[in-house]
Coordinates of C-alpha atoms and ligand atoms in Angstrom, one line a residue:
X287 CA 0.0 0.0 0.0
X288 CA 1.4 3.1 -0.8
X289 CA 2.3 5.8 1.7
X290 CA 0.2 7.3 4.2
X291 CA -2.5 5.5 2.6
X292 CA -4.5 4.3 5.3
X293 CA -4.2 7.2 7.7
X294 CA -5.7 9.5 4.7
X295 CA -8.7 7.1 3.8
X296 CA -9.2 7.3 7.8
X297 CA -9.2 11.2 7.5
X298 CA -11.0 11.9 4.3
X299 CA -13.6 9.1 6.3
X300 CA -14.1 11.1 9.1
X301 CA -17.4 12.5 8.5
X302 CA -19.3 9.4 7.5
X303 CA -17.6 7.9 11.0
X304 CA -19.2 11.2 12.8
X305 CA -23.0 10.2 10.9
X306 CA -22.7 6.7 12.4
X307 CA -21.5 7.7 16.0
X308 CA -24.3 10.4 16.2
X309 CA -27.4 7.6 15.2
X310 CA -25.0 5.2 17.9
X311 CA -25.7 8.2 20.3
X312 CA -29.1 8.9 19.6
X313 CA -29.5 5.4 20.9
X314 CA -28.0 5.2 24.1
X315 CA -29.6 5.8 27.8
X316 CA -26.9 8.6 28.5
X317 CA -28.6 9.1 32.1
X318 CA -28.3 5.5 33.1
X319 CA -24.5 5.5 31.7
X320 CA -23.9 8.4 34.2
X321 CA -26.1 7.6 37.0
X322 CA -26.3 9.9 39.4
X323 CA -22.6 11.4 38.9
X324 CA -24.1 14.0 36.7
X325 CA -21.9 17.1 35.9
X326 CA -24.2 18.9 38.6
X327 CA -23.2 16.8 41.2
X328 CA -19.6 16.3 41.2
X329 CA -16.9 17.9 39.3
X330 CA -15.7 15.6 36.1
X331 CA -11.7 14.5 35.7
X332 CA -11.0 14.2 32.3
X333 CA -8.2 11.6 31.8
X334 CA -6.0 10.4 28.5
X335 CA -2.6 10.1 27.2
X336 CA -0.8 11.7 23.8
X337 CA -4.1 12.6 21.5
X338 CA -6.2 11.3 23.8
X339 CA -5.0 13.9 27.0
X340 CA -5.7 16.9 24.0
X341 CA -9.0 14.8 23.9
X342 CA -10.1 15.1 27.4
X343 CA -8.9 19.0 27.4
X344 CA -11.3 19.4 24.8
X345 CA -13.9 17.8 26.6
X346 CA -13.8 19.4 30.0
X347 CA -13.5 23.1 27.8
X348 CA -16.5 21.6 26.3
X349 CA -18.2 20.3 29.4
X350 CA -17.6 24.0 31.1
X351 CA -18.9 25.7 28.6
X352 CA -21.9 24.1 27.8
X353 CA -23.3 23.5 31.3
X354 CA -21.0 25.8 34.2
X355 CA -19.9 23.5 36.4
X356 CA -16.2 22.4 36.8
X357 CA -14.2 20.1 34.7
X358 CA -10.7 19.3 34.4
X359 CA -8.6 17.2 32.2
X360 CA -4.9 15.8 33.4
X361 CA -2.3 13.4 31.8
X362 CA -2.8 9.6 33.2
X363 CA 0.5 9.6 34.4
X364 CA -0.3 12.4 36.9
X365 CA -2.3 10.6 39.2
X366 CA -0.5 7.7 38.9
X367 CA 3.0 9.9 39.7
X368 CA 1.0 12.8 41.7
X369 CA -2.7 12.0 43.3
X370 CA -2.6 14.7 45.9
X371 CA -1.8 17.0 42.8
X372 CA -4.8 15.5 41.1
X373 CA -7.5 14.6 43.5
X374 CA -8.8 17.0 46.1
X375 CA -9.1 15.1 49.3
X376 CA -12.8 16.8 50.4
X377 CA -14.6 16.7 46.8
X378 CA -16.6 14.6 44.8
X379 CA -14.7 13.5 41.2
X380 CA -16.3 12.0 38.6
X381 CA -13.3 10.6 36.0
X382 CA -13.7 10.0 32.7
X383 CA -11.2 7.5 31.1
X384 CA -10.2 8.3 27.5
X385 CA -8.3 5.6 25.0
X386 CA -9.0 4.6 21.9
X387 CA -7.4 0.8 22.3
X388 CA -8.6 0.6 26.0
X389 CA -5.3 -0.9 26.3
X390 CA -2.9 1.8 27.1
X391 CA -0.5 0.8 30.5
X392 CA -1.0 4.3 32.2
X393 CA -4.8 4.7 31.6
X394 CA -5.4 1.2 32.9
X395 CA -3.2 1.8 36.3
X396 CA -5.4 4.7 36.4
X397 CA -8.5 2.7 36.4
X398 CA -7.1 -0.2 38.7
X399 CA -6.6 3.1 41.1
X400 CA -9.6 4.5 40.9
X401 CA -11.4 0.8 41.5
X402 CA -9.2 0.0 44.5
X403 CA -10.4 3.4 46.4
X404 CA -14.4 2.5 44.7
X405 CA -14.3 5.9 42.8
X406 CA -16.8 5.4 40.1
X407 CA -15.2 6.2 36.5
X408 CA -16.5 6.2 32.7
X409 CA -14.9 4.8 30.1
X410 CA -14.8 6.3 26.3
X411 CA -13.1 3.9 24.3
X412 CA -13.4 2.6 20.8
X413 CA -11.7 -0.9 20.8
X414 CA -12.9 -1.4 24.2
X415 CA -10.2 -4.3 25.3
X416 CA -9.1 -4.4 29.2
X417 CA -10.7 -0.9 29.5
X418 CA -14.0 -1.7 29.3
X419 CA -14.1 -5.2 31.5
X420 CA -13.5 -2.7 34.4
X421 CA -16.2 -0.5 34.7
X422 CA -20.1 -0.8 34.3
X423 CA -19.7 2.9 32.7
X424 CA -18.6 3.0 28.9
X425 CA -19.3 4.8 26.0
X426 CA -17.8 3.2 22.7
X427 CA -17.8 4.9 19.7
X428 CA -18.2 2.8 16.6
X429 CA -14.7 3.5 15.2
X430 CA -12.5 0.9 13.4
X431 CA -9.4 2.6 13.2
X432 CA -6.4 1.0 12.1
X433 CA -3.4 4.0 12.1
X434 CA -0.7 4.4 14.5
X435 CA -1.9 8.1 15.0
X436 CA -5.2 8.8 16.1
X437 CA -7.2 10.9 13.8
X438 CA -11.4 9.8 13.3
X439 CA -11.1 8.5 16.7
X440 CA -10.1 11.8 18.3
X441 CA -13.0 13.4 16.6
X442 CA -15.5 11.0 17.2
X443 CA -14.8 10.7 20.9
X444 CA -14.7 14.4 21.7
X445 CA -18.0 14.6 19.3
X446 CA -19.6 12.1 21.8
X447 CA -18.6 13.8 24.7
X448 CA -19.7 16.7 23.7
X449 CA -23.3 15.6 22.6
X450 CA -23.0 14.2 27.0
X451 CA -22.5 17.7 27.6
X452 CA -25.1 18.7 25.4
X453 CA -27.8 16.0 26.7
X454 CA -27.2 17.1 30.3
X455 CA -27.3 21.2 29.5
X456 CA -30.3 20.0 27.7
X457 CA -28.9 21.9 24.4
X458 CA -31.0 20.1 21.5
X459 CA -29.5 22.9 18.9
X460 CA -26.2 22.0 20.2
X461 CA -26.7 18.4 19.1
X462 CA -28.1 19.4 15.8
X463 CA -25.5 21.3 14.9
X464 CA -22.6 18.5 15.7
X465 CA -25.0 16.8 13.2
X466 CA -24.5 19.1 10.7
X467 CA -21.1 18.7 10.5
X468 CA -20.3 15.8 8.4
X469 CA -22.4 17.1 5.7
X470 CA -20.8 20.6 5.9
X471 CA -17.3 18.9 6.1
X472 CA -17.6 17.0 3.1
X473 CA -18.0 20.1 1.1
X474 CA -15.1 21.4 2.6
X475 CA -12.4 18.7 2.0
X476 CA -12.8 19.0 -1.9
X477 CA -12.3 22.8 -1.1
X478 CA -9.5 22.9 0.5
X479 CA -8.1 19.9 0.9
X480 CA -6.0 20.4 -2.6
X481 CA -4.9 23.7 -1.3
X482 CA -3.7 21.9 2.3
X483 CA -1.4 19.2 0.1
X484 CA -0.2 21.7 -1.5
X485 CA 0.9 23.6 0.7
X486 CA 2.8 20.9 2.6
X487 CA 5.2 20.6 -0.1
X488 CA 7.4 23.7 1.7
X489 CA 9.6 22.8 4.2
X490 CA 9.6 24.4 7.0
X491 CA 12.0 24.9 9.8
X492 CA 9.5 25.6 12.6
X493 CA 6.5 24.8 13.2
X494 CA 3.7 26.7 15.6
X495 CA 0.2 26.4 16.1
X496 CA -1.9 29.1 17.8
X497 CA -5.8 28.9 19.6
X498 CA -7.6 29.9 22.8
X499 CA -10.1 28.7 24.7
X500 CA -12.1 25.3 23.6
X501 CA -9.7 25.4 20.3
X502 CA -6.3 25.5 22.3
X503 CA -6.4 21.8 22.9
X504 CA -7.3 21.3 19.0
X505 CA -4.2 23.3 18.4
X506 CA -2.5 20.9 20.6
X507 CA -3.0 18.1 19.0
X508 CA -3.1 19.9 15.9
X509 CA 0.5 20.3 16.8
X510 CA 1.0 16.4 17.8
X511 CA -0.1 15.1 14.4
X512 CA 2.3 17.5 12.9
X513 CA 4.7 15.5 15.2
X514 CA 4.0 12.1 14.6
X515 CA 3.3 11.9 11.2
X516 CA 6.2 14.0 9.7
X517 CA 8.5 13.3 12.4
X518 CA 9.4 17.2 12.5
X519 CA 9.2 19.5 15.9
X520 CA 5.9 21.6 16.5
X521 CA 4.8 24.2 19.6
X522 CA 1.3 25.2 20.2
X523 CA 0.6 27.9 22.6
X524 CA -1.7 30.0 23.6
X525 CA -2.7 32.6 20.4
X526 CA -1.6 35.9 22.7
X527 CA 1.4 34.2 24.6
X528 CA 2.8 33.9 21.9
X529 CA 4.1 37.5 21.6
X530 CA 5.5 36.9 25.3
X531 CA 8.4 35.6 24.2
X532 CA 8.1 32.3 21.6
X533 CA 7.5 34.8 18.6
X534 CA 11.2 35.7 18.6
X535 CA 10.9 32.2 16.8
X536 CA 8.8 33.6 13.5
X537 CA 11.2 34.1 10.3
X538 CA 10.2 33.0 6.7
X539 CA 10.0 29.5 6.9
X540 CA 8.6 28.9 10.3
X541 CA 4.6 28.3 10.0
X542 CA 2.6 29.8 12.6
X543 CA -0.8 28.2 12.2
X544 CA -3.8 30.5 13.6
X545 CA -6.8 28.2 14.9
X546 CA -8.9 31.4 15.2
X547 CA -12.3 31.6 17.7
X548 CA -15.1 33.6 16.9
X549 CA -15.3 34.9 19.8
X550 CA -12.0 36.1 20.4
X551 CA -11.4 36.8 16.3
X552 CA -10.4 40.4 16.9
X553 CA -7.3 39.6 19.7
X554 CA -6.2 36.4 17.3
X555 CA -6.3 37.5 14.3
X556 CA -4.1 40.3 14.9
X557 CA -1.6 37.9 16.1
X558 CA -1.5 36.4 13.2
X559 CA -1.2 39.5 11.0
X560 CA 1.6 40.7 13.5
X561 CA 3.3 37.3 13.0
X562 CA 2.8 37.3 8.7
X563 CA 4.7 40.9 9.5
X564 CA 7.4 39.5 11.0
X565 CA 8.3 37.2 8.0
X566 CA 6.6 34.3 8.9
X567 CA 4.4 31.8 6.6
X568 CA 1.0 31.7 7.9
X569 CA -2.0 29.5 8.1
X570 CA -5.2 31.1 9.2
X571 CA -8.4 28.4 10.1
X572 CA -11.5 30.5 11.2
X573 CA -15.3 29.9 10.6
X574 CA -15.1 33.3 8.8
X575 CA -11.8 34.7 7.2
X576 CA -12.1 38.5 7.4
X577 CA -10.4 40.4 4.3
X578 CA -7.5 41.3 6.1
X579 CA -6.3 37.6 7.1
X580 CA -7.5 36.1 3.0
X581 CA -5.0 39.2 2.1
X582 CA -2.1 38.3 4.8
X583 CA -2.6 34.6 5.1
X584 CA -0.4 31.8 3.0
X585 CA -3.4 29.8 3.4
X586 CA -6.8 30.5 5.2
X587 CA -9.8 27.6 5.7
X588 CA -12.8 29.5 6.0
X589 CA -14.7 26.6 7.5
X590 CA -18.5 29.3 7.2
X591 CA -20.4 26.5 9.5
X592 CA -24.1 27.1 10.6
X593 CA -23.0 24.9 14.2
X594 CA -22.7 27.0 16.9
X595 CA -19.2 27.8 17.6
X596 CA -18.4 25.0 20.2
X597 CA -19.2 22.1 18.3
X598 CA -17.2 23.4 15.6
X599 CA -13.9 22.0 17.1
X600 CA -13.7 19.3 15.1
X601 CA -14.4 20.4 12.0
X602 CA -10.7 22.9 12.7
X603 CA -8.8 19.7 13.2
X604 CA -8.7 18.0 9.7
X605 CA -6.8 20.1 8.3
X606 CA -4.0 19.7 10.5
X607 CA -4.3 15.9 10.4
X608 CA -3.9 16.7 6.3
X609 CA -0.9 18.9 6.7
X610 CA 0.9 16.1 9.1
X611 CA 0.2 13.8 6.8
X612 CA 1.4 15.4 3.9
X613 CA 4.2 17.0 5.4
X614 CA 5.4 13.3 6.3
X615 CA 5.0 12.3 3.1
X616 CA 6.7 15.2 1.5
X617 CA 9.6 14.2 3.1
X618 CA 9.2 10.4 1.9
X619 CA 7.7 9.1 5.3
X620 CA 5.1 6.8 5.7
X621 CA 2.5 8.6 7.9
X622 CA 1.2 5.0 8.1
X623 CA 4.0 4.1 10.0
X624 CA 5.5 6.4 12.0
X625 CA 9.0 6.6 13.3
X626 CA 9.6 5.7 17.1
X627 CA 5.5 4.8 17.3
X628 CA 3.2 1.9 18.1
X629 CA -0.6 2.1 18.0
X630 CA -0.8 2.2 21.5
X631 CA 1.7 2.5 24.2
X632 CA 2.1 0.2 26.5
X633 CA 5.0 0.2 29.4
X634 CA 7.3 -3.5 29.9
X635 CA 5.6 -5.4 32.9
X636 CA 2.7 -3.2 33.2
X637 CA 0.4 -5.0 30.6
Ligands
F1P144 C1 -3.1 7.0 23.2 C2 -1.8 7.1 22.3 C3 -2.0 8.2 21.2 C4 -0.9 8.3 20.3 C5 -0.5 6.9 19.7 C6 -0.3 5.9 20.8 O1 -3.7 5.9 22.8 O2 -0.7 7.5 23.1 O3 -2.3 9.4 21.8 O4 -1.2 9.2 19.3 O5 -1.6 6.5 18.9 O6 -1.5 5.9 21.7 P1 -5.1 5.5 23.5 O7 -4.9 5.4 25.0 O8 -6.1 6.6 23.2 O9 -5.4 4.2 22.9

């Protein structure tokens, strides 16, 4: 098979995975699978490693916003190297347990944990595996996904927790508009996917992706797929922190990729432009490019969704699962198969 192959048909598949997943969720008892740890009653611990730790940021940022309550999301490894960091002593936690295998060493410590001091988790998984034997609590996403790097189940996984969030803030246009998206996506990648391949034929010496709020953790792992499938370095920060400092980074051939909010479009945007001025090669990705970002951009993905502007998050990241891709195999990698990785990481001795 030729390179990169089967990590683009798992892209380019995304939104016919999303249309499954949503008719899977339209199914399920969501208020039984949570039971009386609803988001009201105790604050949720979002946990993952690698994508799946950008996953969970996404989903507390999600979580937050949609209903008001607190939500956090940590690494697996910190409560297995730090539970007094992690766990406040006093309050009730609800975890969530993120992996796509199920199988992962770290997120299955984390479980054995949290079942030897009877803390009630749910698990989000979409190849179930050990993950799922040890709770009563999971959500599994209908996602067969054979890459090393995690691209349709990222998405589809944050979509379902998201439509949680949703169901419990009681936010039927919320849901409808997550529905909307495959649809709306599938007019895009004919769009701009072209413009995204071609523009990974550039090498660049740096590489830096840009986003606040809810989109910070899609810049994140923006940033990782970058990383694992072209086995070149990539930062994300925060879009404004970046001037504090990490800008003195930005000449011509460093990218800095703008995943710019709605909300905050003014404030982001201008970074951006500030950055373009500098020298750098820009890529701007907003639900509506202004004139002055299509005239200053290298590359802008005006994604012009009807969803509101949370449950666009998704919809921002395939273009920097493209790029990684591309990038990798502009440099004759196989995205397929990438350096240094295995589908899932597990540590010797600790299954
Ligand atoms: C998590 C993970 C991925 C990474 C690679 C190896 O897997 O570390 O984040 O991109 O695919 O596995 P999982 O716990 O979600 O299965």
């Amino acid at each position: 098979m030729e390179n990169g192959k089967k990590t683009l048909r798992e892209i380019y598949g995304q939104p016919q995975v999303w249309r499954e997943c949503l008719k899977t969720l339209d199914t399920l008892d969501l208020g039984v699978l949570v039971g009386d740890k609803a988001p009201q009653t105790c604050e949720w611990l979002f946990v993952g490693c690698g994508t799946s730790y950008y996953l969970a940021q996404a989903a507390a940022a999600s979580l937050m916003s949609l209903l008001g309550v607190r939500a956090r999301a940590v690494p697996a490894s910190e409560i297995l190297l730090f539970p007094r960091l992690v766990i406040p002593k006093d309050s009730a936690i609800f975890p969530v347990l993120i992996s796509r295998s199920g199988h992962t060493s770290e997120v299955l410590q984390v479980a054995e944990f949290f079942n030897r001091y009877d803390v009630a988790f749910l698990a989000v998984t979409c190849d179930g595996r050990e993950l799922q034997t040890m709770t009563p609590r999971t959500l599994k996403l209908p996602v067969e996904e054979e890459s090393t790097v995690m691209t349709s189940s990222f998405t589809s996984m944050l979509m379902g927790l998201q439509y949680l969030s949703a169901y419990f803030a009681k936010q039927k246009e919320f849901i409808e508009g997550l529905k909307s998206l495959p649809e709306a996506v599938e007019k895009l990648l004919p769009i701009y996917a072209p413009q995204v391949e071609a523009f990974a034929q550039q090498t660049f010496e740096d590489v830096a992706f840009l986003a606040q709020g809810a989109l910070y953790p899609i810049a994140s792992e923006t940033a990782l797929k970058v990383m694992e499938s072209s086995s070149s370095y990539a930062q994300f920060f925060h879009a404004l922190e970046f001037r504090h400092g990490p800008k003195s980074i930005v000449a011509e051939k460093v990218l800095v990729g703008g995943l710019i909010s709605e909300s905050g479009y003014a404030q982001e945007s201008a970074v951006l432009l500030e950055m373009k001025g500098l020298g750098g090669t820009t890529l701007a990705i907003a639900n509506e490019i202004s004139p002055a970002v299509r005239e200053s951009a290298d590359l802008a993905i005006e994604l012009g969704l009807a969803a509101p502007e949370l449950a666009r998050l998704v919809a921002y990241l395939v273009w920097g699962q493209l790029l990684g891709s591309h990038l990798g195999l502009s440099k004759g990698l196989n995205p397929d198969e990438p350096r240094n990785l295995s589908r899932v990481v597990t540590i010797a001795g600790q299954g």
